[in-house]
Coordinates of C-alpha atoms in Angstrom, one line a residue:
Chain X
X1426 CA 26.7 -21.1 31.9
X1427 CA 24.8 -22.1 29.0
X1428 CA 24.1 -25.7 29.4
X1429 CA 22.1 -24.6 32.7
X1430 CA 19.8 -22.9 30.3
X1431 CA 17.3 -25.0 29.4
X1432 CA 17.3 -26.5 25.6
X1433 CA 14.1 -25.3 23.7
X1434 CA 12.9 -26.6 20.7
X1435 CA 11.6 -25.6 17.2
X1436 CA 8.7 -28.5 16.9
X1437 CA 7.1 -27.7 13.9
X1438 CA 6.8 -25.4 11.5
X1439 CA 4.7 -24.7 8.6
X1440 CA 4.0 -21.7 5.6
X1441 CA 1.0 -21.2 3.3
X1442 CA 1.9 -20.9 -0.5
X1443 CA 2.8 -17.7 -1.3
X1444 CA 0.3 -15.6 -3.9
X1445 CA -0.1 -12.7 -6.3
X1446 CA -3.7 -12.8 -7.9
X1447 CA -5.4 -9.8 -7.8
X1448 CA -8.8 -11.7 -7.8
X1449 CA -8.1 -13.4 -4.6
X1450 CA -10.1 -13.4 -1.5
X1451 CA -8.4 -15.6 0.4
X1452 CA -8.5 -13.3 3.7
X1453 CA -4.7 -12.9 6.6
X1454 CA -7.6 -14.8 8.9
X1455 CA -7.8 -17.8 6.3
X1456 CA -3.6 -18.2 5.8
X1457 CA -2.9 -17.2 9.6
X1458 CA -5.7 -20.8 10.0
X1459 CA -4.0 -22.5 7.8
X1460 CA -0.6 -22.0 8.3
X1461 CA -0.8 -22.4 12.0
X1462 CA -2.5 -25.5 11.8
X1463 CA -0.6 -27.1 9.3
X1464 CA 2.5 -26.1 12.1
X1465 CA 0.3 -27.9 14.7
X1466 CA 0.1 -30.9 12.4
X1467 CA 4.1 -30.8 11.8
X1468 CA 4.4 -30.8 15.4
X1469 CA 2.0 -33.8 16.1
X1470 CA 0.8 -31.1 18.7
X1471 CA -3.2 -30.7 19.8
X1472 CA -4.4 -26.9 19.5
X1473 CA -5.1 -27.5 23.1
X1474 CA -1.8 -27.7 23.8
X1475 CA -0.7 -24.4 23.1
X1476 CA -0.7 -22.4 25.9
X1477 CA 1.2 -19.2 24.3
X1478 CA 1.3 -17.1 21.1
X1479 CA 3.9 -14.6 19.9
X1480 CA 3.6 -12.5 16.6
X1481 CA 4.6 -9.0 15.3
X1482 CA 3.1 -5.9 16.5
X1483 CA 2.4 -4.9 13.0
X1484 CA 0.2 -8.0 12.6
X1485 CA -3.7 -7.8 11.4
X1486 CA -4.9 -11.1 12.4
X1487 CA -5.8 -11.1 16.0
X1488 CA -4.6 -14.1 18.6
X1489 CA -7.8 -15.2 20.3
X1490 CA -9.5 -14.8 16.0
X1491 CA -7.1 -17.8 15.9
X1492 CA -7.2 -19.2 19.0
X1493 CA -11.3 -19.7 18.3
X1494 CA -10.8 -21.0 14.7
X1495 CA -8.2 -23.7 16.0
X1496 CA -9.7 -24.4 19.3
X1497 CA -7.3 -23.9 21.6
X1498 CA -7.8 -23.7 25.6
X1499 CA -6.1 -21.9 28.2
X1500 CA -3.6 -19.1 26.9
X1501 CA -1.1 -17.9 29.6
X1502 CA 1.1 -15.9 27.6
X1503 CA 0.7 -13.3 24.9
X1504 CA 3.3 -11.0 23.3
X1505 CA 4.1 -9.0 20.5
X1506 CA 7.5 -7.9 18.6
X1507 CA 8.0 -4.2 17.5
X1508 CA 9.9 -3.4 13.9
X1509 CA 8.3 -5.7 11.3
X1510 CA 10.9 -7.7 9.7
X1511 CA 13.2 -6.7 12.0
X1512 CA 12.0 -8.6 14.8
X1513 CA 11.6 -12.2 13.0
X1514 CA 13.8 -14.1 15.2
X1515 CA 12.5 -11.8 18.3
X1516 CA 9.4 -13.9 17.8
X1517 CA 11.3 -17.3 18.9
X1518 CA 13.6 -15.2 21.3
X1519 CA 10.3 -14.2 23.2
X1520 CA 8.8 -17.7 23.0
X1521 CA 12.1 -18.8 24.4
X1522 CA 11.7 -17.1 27.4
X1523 CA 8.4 -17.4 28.3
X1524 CA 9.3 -20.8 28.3
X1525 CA 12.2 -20.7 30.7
X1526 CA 10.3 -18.2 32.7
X1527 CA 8.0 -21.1 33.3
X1528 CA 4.9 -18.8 31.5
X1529 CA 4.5 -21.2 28.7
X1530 CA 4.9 -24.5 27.3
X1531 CA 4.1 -24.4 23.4
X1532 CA 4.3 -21.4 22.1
X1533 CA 2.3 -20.1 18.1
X1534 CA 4.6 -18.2 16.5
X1535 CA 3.1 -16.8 13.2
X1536 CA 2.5 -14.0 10.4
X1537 CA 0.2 -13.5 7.9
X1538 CA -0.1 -10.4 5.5
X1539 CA -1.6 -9.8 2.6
X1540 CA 0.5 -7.2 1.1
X1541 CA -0.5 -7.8 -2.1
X1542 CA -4.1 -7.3 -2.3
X1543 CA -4.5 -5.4 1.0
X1544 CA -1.9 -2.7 2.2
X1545 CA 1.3 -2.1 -0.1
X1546 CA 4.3 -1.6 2.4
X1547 CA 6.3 -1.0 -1.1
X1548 CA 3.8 2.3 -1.2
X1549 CA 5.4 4.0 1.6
X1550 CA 1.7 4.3 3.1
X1551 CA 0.9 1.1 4.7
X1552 CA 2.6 1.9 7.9
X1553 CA -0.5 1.9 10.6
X1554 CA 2.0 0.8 13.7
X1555 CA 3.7 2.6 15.8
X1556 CA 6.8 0.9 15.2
X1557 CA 6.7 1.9 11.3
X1558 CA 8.4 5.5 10.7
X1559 CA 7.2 8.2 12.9
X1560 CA 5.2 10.9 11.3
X1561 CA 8.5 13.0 11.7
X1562 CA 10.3 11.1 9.3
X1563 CA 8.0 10.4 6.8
X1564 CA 7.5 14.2 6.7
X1565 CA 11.1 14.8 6.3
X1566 CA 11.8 13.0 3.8
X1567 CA 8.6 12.8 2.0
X1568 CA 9.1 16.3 1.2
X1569 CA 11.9 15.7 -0.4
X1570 CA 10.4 13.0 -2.4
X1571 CA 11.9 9.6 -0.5
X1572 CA 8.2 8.3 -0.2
X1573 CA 8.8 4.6 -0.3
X1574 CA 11.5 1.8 1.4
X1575 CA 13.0 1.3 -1.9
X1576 CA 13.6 4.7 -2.5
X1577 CA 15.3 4.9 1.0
X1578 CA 17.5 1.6 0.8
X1579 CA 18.3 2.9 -3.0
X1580 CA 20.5 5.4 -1.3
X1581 CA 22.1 3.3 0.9
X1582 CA 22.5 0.6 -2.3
X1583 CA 24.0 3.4 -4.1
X1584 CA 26.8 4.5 -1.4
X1585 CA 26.9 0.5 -0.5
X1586 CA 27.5 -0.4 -4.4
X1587 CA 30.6 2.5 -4.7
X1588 CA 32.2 2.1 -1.3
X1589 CA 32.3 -1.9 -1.8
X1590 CA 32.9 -1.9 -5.4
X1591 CA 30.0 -3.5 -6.9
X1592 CA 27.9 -3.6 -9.6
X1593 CA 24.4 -3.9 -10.8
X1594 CA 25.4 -7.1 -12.3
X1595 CA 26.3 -8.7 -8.5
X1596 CA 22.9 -7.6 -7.6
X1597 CA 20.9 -8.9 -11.0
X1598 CA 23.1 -12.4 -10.2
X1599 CA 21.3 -12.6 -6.8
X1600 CA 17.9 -11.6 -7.5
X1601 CA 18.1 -14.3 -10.6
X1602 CA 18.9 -17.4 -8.0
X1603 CA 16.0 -15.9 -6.1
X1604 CA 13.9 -16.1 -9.1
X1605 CA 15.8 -19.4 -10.3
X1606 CA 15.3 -20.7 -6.8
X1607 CA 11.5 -19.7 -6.9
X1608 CA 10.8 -21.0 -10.2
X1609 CA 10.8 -24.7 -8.9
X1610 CA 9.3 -24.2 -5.2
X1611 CA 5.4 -24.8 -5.1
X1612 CA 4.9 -22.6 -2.5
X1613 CA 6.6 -19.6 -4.2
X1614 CA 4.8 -16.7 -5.9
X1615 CA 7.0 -17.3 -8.9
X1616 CA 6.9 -20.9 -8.7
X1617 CA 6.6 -22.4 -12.5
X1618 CA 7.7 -18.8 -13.9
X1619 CA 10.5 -18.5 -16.7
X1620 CA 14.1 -18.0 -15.0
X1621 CA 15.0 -13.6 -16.2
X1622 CA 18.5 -13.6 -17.6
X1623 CA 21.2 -11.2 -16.9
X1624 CA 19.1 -9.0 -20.0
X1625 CA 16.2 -9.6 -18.7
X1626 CA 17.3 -8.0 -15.1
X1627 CA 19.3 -5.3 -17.4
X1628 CA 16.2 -4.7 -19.4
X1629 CA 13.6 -3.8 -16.6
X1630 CA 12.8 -0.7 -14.7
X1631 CA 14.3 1.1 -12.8
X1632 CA 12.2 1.5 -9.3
X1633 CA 14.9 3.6 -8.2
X1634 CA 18.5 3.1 -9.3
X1635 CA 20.1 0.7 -8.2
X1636 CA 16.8 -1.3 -7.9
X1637 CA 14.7 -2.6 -10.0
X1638 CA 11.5 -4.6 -9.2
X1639 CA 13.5 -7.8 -9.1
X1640 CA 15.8 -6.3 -6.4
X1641 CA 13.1 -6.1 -3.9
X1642 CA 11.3 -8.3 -1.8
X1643 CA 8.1 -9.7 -4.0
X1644 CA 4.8 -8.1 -2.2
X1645 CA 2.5 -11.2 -1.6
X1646 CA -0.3 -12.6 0.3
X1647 CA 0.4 -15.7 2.5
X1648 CA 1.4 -16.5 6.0
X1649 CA 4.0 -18.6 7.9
X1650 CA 3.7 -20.4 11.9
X1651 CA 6.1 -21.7 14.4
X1652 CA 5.6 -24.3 17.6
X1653 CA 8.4 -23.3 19.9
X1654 CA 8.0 -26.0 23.1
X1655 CA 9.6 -26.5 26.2
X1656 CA 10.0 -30.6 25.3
X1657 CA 11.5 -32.7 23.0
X1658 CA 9.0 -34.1 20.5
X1659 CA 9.0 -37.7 18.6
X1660 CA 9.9 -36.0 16.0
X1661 CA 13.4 -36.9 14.5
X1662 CA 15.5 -35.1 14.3
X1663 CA 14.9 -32.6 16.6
X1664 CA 15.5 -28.6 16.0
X1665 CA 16.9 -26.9 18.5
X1666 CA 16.8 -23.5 19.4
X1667 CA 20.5 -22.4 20.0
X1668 CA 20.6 -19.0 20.4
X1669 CA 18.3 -16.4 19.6
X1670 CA 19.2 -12.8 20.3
X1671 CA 18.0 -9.2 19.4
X1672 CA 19.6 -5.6 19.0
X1673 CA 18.8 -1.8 18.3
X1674 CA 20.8 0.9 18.1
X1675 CA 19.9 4.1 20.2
X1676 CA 20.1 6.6 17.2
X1677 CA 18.7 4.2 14.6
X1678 CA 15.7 5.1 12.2
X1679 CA 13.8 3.5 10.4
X1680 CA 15.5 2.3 7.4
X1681 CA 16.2 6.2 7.0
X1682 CA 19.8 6.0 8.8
X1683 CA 21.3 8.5 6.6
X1684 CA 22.4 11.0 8.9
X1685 CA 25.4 8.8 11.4
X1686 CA 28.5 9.1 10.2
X1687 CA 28.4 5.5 8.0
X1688 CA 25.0 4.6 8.0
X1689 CA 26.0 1.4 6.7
X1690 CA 28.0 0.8 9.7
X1691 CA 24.8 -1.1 11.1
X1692 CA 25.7 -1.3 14.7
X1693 CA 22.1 -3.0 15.5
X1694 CA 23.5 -6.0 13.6
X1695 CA 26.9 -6.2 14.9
X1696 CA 25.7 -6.2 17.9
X1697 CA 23.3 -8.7 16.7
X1698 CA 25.8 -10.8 15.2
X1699 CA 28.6 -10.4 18.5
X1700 CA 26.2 -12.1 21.1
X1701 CA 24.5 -14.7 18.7
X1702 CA 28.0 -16.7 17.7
X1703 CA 29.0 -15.7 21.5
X1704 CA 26.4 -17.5 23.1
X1705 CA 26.2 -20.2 20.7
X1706 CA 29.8 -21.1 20.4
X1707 CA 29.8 -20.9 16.9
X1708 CA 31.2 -19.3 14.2
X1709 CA 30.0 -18.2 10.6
X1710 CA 32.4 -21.6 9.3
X1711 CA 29.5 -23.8 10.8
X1712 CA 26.4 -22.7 9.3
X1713 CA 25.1 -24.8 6.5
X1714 CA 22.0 -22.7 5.6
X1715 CA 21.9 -19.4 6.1
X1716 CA 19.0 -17.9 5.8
X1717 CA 19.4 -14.2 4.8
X1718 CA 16.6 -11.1 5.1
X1719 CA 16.7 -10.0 1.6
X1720 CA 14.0 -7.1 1.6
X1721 CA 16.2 -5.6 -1.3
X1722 CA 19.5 -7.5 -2.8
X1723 CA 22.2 -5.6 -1.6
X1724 CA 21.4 -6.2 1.9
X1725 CA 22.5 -9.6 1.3
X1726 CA 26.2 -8.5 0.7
X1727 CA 26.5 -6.4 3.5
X1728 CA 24.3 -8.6 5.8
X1729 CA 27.4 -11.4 5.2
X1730 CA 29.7 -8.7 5.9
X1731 CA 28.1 -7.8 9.1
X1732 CA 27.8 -11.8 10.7
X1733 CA 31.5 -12.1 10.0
X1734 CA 31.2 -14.7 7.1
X1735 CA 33.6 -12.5 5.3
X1736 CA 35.5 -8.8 5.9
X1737 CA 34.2 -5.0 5.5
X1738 CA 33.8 -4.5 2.0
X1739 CA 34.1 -8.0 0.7
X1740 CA 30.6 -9.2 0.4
X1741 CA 30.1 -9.4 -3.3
X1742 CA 34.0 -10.8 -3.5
X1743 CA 32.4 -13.2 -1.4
X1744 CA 29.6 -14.2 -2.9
X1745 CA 30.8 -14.3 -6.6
X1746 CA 34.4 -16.2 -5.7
X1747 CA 33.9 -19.7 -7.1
X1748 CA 36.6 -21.0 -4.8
X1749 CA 34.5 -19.4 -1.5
X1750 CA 33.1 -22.2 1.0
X1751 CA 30.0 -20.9 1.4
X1752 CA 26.3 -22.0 3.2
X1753 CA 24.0 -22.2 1.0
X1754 CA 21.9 -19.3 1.2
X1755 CA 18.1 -18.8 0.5
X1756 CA 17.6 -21.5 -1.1
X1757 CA 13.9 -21.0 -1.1
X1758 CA 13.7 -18.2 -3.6
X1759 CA 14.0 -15.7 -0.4
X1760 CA 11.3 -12.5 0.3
X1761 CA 12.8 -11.6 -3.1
X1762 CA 11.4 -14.5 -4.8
X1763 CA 9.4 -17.2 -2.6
X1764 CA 7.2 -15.0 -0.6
X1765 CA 7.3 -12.0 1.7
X1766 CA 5.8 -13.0 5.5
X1767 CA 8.2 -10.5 6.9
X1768 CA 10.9 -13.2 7.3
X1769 CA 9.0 -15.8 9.0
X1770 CA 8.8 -18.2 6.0
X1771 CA 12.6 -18.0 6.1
X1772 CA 12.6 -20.0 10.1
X1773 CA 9.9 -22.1 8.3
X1774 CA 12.5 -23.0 5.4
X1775 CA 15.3 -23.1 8.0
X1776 CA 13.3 -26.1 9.8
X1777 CA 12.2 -28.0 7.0
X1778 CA 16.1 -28.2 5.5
X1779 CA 16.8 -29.1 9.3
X1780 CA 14.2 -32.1 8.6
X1781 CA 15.2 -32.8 5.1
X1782 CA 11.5 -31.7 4.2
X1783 CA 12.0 -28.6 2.1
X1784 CA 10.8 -28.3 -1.1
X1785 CA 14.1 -27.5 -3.0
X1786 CA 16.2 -29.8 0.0
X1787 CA 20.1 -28.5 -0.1
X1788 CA 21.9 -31.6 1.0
X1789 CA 21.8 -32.4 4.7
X1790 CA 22.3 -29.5 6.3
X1791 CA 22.6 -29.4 10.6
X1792 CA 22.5 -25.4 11.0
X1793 CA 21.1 -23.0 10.5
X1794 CA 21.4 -18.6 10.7
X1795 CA 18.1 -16.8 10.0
X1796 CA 18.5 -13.3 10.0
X1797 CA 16.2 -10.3 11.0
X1798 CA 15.3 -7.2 9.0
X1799 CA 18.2 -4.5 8.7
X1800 CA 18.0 -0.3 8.8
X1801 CA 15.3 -1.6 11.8
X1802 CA 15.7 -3.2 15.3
X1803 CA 16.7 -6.2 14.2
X1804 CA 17.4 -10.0 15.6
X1805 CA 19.2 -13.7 14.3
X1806 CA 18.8 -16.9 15.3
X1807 CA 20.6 -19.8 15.3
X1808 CA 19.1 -23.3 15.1
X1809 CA 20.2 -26.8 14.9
X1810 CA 19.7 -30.4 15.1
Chain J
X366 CA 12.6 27.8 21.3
X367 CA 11.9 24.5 22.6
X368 CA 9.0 21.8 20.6
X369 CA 6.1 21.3 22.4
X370 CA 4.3 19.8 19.4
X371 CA 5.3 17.7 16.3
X372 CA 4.5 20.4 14.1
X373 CA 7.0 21.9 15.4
X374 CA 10.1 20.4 13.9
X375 CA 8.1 19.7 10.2
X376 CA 9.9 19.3 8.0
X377 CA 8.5 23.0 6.1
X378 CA 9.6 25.1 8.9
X379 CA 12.9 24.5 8.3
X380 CA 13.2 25.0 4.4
X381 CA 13.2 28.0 2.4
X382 CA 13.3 26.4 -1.2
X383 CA 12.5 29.8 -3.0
X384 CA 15.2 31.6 -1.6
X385 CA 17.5 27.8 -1.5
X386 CA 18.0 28.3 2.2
X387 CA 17.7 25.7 4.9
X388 CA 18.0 25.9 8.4
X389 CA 20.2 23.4 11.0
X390 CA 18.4 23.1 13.7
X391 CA 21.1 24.1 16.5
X392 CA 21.4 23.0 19.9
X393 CA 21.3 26.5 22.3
X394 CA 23.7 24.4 25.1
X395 CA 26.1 22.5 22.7
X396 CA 25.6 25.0 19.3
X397 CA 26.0 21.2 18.0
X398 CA 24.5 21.4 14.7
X399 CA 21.8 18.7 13.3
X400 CA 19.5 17.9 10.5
X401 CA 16.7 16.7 10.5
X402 CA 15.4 18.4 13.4
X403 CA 14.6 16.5 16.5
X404 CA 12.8 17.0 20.0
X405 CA 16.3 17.5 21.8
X406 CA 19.7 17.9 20.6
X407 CA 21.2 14.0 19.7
X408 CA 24.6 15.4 21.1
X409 CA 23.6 16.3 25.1
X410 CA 19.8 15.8 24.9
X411 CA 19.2 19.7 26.0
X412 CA 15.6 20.6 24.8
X413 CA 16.0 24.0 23.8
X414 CA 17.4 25.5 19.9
X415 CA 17.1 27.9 17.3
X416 CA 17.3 27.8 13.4
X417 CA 20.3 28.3 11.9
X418 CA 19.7 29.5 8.7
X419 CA 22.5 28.4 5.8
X420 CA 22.4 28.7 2.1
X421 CA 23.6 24.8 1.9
X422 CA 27.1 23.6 -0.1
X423 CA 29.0 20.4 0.6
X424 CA 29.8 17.1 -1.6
X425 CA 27.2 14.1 -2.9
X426 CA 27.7 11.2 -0.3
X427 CA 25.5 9.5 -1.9
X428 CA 22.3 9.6 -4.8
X429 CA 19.5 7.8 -6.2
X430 CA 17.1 8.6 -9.4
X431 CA 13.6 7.3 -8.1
X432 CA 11.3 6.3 -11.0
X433 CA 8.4 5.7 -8.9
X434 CA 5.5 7.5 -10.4
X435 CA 4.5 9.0 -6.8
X436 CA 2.9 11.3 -7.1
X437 CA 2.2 10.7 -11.6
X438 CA 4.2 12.9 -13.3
X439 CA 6.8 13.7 -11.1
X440 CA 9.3 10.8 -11.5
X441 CA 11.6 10.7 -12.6
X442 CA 14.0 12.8 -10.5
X443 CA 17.6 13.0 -8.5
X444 CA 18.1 13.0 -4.7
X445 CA 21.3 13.2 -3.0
X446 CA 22.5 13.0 0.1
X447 CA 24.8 16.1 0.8
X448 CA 27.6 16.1 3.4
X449 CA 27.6 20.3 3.8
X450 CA 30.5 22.2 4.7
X451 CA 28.7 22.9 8.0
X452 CA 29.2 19.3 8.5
X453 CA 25.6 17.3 9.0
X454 CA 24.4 15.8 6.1
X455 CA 21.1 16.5 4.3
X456 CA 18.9 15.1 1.6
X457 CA 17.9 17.3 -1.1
X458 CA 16.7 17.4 -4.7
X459 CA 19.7 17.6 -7.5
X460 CA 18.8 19.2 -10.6
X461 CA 21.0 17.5 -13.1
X462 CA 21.5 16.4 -16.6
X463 CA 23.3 13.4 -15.7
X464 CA 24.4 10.8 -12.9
X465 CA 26.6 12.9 -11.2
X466 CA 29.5 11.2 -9.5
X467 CA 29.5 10.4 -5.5
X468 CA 31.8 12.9 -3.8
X469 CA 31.0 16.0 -6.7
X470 CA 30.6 19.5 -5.1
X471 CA 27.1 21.2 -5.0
X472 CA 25.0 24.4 -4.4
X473 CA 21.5 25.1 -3.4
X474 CA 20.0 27.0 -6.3
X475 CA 16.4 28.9 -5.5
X476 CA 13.3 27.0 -6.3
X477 CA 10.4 28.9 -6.2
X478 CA 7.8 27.2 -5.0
X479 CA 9.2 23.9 -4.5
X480 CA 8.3 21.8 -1.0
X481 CA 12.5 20.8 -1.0
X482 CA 15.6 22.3 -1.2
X483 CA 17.4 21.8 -4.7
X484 CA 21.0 21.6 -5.4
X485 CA 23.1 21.5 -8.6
X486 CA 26.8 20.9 -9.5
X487 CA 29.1 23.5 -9.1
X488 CA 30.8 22.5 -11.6
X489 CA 28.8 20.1 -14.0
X490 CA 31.4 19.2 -15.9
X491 CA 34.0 19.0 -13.6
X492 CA 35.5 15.5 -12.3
X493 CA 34.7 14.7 -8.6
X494 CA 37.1 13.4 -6.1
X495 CA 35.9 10.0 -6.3
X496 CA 34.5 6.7 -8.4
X497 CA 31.4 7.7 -11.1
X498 CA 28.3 7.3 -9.0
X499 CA 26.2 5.4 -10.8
X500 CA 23.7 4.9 -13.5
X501 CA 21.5 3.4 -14.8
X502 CA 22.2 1.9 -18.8
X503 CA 25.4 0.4 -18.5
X504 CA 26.1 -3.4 -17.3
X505 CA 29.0 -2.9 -15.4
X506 CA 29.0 0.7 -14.3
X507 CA 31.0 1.2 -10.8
X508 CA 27.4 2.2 -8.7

């Protein structure tokens, strides 16, 4: 069946740098311009030529605001993806099939927030779309002071850290290769920044145990773009778009699944995970990047878990066993360290390794697994050359 | 009674902290049992229920001390998931002196005046039927 799909491409790609300066005026209009046409550029693509645009439903910077600034012409095909992070590959996945469906022919992904000089989403009070936690559940657990995402994933981290066996030391190890990661990508917020040691991590806050600051994705202004097209470019090599799929679970909430019988039993991302290596063919052995959302660390662990690159439970094993064939995974620096664009600078980073044009290049790596936003709707995708 | 409006199922309507009483909200079809409350019962969707009113027990499933100072002054502070002996599983304030481990028995105790249910240890110094649940100072502590 699959081969009479037809193939769609990633053509370019392109992200902004990532910032934290509380002086900055740079407005989401200015990165949104920039990074989508610097994705243009990548592509060797005319602004005229893009004939669809895709972004998140939480998104600020309006389609036609760009559409004027980068002159493009006819648009025949608009859309939007519920569930913020969640909905990162969603974003390709949509592009994809306007494509097949004959409504489009390039397609602008992008994302562009400032979230650190305008909203805070780490405030628990940013959430202005109806895809963000009803007013039911903020009241709920507001009231019983849970007022931000890290003090709702805290409690999953907790019950995560004791049913798996791990530590706050397997969680300081992965926020420091985020930060070690960071320190030498320009386009990262801590780019230049001293590497934290082990007492560093161990001498920091608490922003609600098991995090600390480090364990959570770095709040930050910048933006991220996509070309999705129906053709092969010049470019070489090409990126193709292998699978891209997209699930939510009927009883889920929103990063507030506490009340399931194992709310760390993730079904959105199982499900996820099932029909991604089914219709691709492939299996967790054959990625070479892996591209992980990391909104806070221990989601990393149990993110493995859930995409089958190891067992239930064995995630920080996993990760810290020396021996362990592994992708290598966000090599960027991650939304812990690089930037947060809601996951969309982590396709970007999976297409440049693809081209051998990233920043901090891993070797030569042919696949690649991004993966969506967890505790949300969420969605993967699998890309390679 | 059956919602109409969101105010309906807030969150206040269904806590008595002064007196350390909560009420399940339970289906009228199914008598299911469920927390929080919702527009329709999550076991056979049947609109209409009533508050059950319990004074809660049950065992930590899980629990967090948040440091965020939101609102100033407050942090920091202990919530826990509860699995209750009723059997749905809440999240409520725990007034305790230390990290209590995951799987330790608790009790509402009355807060006057408080917007949440609080809960304590039944037995503060009594071992729980699982791992230490975490804290906070030391390197390798099993979270």
């Amino acid at each position: 069946m699959s081969n009479t799909i037809p193939n769609v491409y990633l053509a370019g790609a392109a992200k902004t740098r990532y910032r934290r300066e509380a002086d900055s005026e740079v407005s989401e209009h200015r990165n949104a311009i920039d990074a989508a046409g610097a994705a243009l550029k990548c592509a060797q693509l005319p602004a005229t030529a893009i004939d669809g645009i895709v972004t998140y439903s939480q998104e600020y910077v309006p389609e036609t605001e760009l559409a004027r600034a980068l002159g493009m012409g006819q648009l025949t095909f608009l859309a939007r993806t519920p569930y913020g992070g969640g909905g990162v590959a969603s974003t390709v996945a949509i592009a994809a099939m306007a494509i097949r469906a004959g409504e489009a022919t390039n397609v602008l992904c992008y994302r562009s927030t400032n979230g650190y000089t305008g909203p805070r989403k780490g405030s628990g009070n940013a959430f202005k779309d109806p895809s963000g936690p009803s007013p039911l559940e903020l009241d709920w657990h507001r009231s019983v002071g849970l007022r931000t995402p890290a003090s709702w994933i805290a409690l999953l981290s907790s019950r995560y850290l004791h049913q798996a066996g791990g530590t706050e030391s397997d969680i300081g190890r992965l926020a420091i290769a985020a930060r070690e990661a960071a320190a030498r990508n320009p386009q990262a917020v801590f780019y230049g920044n001293t590497v934290p040691t082990i007492d560093d991590y161990f001498a920091s806050r608490y922003v609600a145990t098991p995090l600390r600051p480090m364990d959570c994705c770095v709040e930050s202004d910048g933006a991220a773009a996509l070309i999705v097209s129906a053709e092969r470019t010049s470019q070489d090599p090409q990126v193709k778009v292998v699978a891209a799929t997209a699930a939510a679970d009927a009883r889920q909430r929103h990063m507030t699944n506490f009340y399931e019988a194992d709310p760390l039993a993730l079904p959105e991302v199982h499900d996820t995970a099932r029909r991604l290596w089914k219709r691709s063919g492939l299996t967790p052995d054959a990625i070479d990047v892996a591209i992980v959302y990391d909104h806070f660390t221990p989601f990393i662990p149990l993110q493995l878990e859930a995409y089958g690159f190891c067992g239930p439970g064995e995630g920080f094993a996993y990760l810290n066993d020396a021996a362990t064939v592994r992708p290598v995974i966000n090599p960027h620096g991650g939304q812990l360290a690089e930037g947060y664009a809601q996951g969309l600078n982590g396709i970007v980073e999976a297409y440049q390794q693809l081209t051998g044009t990233a920043a901090l290049q891993a070797g030569n790596p042919s696949t690649a697994l991004i993966t969506g936003g967890v505790g949300i709707p969420t969605s993967a995708l699998l890309l390679s050359i | 009674m059956r919602a109409q409006a969101l105010t309906d199922l807030s969150a206040a309507s269904f806590l008595n902290p002064s007196e350390g009483m909560i009420a399940l909200q339970q289906c009228d079809a199914c008598r299911s049992l469920q927390w929080p409350a919702d527009f329709a019962c999550r076991e056979c969707q049947n609109p209409d229920w009533h508050r059950h009113w319990i004074r809660p027990r049950g065992a930590i499933y899980s629990v967090t001390r948040i440091h965020h100072p939101l609102p100033a002054g407050e942090a920091p502070y202990l919530v826990a998931l509860v699995n209750l002996t009723e059997g749905p599983r809440i999240a409520a304030r725990l007034q305790a002196a230390e990290m209590p481990m995951i799987g330790a028995q608790v009790e509402a105790v009355d807060a006057p005046g408080a917007s949440a249910i609080h809960m304590r240890l039944c037995n503060p110094l009594g071992a729980a039927d699982s791992d230490y649940a975490g804290d906070t100072s030391g390197k390798e502590s099993l979270l």
